[in-house]
CSV table of C-alpha atoms in Angstrom, one decimal:
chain,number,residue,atom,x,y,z
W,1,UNK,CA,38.3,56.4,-9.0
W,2,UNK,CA,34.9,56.8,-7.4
W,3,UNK,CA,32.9,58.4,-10.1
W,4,UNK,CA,34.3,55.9,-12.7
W,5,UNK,CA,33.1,52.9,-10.3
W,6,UNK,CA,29.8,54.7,-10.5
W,7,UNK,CA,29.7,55.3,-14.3
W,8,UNK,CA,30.6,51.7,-14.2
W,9,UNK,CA,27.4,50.8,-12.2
W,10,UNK,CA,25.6,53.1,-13.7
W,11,UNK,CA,26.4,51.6,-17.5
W,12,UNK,CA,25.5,47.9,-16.0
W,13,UNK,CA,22.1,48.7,-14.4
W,14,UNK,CA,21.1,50.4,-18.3
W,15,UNK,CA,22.6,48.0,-20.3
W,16,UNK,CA,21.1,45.1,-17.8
W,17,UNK,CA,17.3,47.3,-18.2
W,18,UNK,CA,18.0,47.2,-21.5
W,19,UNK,CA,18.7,43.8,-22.0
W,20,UNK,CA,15.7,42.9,-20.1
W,21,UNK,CA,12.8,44.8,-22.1
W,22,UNK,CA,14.6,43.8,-25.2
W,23,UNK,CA,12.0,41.9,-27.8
W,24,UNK,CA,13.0,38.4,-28.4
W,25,UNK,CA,11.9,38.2,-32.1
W,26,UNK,CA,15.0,41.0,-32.0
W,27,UNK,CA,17.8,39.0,-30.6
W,28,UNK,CA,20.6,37.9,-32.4
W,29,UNK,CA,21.1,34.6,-33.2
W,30,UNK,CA,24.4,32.4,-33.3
W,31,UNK,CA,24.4,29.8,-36.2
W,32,UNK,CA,25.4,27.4,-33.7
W,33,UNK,CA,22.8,28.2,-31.8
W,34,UNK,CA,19.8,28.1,-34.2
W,35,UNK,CA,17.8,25.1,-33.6
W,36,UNK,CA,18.1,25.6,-29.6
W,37,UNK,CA,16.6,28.9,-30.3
W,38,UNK,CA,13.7,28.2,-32.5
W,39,UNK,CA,12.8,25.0,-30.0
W,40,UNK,CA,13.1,27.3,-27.2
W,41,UNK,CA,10.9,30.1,-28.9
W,42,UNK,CA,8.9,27.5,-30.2
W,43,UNK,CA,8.0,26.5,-26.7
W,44,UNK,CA,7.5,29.8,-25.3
W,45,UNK,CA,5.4,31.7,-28.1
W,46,UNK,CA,3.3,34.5,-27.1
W,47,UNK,CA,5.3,34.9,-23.5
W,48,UNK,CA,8.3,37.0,-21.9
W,49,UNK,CA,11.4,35.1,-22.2
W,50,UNK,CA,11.9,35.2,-18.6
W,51,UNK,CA,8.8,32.9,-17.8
W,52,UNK,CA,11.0,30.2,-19.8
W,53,UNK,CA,13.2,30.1,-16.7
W,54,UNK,CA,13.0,27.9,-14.4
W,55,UNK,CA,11.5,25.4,-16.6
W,56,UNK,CA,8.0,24.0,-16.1
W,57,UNK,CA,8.0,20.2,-14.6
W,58,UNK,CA,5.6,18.1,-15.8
W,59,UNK,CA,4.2,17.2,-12.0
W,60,UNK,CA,1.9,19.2,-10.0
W,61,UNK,CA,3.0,19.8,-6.2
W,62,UNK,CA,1.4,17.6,-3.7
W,63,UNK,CA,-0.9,21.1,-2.8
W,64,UNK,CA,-2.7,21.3,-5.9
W,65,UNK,CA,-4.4,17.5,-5.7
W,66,UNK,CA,-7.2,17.3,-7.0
W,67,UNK,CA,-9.9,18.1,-4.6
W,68,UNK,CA,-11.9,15.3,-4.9
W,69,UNK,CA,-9.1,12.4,-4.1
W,70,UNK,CA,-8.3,14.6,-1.5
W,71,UNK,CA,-11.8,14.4,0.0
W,72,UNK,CA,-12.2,10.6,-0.6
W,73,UNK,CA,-9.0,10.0,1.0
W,74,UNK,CA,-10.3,12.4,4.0
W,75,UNK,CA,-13.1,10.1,4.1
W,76,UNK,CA,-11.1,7.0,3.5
W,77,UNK,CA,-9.1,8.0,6.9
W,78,UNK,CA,-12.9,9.0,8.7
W,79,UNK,CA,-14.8,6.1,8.2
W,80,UNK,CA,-12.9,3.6,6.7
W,81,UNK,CA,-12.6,1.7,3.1
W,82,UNK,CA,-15.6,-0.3,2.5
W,83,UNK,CA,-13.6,-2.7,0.2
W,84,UNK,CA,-10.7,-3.5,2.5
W,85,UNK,CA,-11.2,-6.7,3.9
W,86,UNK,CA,-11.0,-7.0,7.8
W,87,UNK,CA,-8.7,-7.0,9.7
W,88,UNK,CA,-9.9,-9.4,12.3
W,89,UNK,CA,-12.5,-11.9,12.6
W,90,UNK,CA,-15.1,-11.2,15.2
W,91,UNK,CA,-14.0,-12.7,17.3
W,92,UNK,CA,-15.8,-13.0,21.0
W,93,UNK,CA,-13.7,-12.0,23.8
W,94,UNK,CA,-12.1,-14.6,25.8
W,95,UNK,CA,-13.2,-16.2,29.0
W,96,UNK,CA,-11.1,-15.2,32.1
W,97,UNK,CA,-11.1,-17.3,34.8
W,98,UNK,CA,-13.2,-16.5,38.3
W,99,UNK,CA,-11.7,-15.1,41.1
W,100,UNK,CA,-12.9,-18.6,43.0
W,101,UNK,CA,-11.1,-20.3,40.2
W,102,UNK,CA,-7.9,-17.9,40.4
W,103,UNK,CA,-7.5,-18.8,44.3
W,104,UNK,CA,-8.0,-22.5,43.9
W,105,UNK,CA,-5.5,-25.0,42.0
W,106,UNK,CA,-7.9,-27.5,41.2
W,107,UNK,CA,-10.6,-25.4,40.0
W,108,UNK,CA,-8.5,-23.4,37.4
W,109,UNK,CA,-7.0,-26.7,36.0
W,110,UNK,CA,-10.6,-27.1,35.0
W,111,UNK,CA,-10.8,-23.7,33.6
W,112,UNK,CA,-7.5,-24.6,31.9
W,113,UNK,CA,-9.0,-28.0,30.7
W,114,UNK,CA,-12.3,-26.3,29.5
W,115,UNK,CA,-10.2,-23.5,27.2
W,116,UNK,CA,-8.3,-26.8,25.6
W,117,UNK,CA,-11.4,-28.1,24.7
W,118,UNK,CA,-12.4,-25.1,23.1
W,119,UNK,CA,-9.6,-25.1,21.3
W,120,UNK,CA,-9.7,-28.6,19.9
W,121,UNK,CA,-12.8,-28.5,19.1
W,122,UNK,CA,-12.7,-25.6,16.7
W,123,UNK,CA,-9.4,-27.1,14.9
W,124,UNK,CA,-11.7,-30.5,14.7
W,125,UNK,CA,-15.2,-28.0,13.3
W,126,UNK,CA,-12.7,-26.1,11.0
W,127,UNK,CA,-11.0,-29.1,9.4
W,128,UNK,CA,-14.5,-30.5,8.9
W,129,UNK,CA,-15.7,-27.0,7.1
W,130,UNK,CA,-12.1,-26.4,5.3
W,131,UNK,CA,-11.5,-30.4,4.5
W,132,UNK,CA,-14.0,-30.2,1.5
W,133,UNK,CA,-12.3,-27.4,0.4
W,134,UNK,CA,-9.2,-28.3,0.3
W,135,UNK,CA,-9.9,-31.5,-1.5
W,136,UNK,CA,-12.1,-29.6,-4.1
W,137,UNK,CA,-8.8,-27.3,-4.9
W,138,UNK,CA,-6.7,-30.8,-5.4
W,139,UNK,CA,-9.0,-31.9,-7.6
W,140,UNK,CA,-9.3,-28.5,-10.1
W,141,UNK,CA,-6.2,-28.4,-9.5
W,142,UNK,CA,-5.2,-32.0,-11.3
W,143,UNK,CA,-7.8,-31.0,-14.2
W,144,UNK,CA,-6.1,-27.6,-14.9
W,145,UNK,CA,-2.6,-29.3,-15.0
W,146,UNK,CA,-0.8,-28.2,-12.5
W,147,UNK,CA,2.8,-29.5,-11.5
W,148,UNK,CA,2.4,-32.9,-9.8
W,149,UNK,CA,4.7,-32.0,-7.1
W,150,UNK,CA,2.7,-28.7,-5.8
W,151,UNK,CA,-0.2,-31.4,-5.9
W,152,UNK,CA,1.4,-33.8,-3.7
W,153,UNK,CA,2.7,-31.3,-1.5
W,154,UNK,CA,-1.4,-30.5,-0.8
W,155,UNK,CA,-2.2,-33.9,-0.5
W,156,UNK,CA,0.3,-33.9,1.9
W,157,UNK,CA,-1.1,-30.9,3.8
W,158,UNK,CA,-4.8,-32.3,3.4
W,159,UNK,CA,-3.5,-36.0,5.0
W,160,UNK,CA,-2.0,-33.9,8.1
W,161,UNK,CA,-5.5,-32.5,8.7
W,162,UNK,CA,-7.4,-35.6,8.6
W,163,UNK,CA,-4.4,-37.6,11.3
W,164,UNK,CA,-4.8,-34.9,13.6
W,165,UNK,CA,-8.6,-34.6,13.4
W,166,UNK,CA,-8.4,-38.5,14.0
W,167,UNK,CA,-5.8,-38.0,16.8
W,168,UNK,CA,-8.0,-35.1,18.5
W,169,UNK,CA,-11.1,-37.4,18.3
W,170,UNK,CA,-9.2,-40.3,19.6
W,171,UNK,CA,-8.1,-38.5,22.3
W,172,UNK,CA,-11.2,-36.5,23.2
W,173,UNK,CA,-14.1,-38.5,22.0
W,174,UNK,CA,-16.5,-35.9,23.4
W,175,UNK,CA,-15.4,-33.5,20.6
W,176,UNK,CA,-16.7,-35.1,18.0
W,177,UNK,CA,-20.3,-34.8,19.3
């Protein structure tokens, strides 16, 4: 039984080596098969019929980028994207309180009373800066038509800033100086 297993393996590996070098324009054809063999030749002209398998894909791995995009992202991550907006304001750091005004009640409710101020006053200085604004917008808006609700709804918004600039003013008259 041993040499006909061999004879066997030994008929597979020619007939596979044979099957391999084989020319394509050669092979036999099923009629059933016709038109998937002429597309598949088609496509493959001029190479092995072994580079048909696996097919190509359309996308390029991630490796081959282009080299550029790869360098203006490398750059990107670097030194930044000069037409992102930013992130933050500049904002100056805040004040923290003394160590005098830490250790004595009184003299950090003033601290505490001056950081209030600040604050009020730049909601009174940016409704006075955004105000204009605002009421600019309501009024293109009216003359490009939009809905009359969405332009109650700022009027609404722009009447809240002006009561509680009035309010902060009433409160605090040394803001509005």
């Amino acid at each position: 039984m041993r040499p006909a297993l061999q004879l066997l393996v030994g008929a597979a590996l020619v007939g596979s080596a044979i099957w391999l070098v084989w020319p394509e324009n050669e092979a036999p054809s099923e009629a059933g098969t016709a038109d998937a063999t002429v597309s598949t030749r088609a496509a493959v002209a001029g190479r092995p019929w072994l580079d048909a398998w696996p097919p190509d894909t359309k996308a390029a791995p991630a490796d081959e980028a282009p080299l550029p995009a790869a360098q203006s992202l490398a750059q990107t991550r670097v030194y930044g994207d000069p037409e992102a907006p930013p992130i933050a304001l500049d904002v100056p750091a805040r004040v923290r309180p003394t160590a005098e005004e830490l250790a004595d009640p009184k003299a950090y409710q003033a601290f505490e009373a001056r950081q209030n101020a600040q604050v009020m006053a730049a909601y009174v200085k940016a409704v006075d800066e955004e105000l204009p604004r605002l009421r600019d917008d309501i009024a293109r808006g009216r003359s490009m038509g939009i809905a009359a609700d969405k332009i109650a709804k700022a009027e609404d918004k722009a009447r809240g800033l002006e009561n509680m600039r009035a309010q902060l003013l009433k409160d605090h008259p040394a803001l509005g100086k």
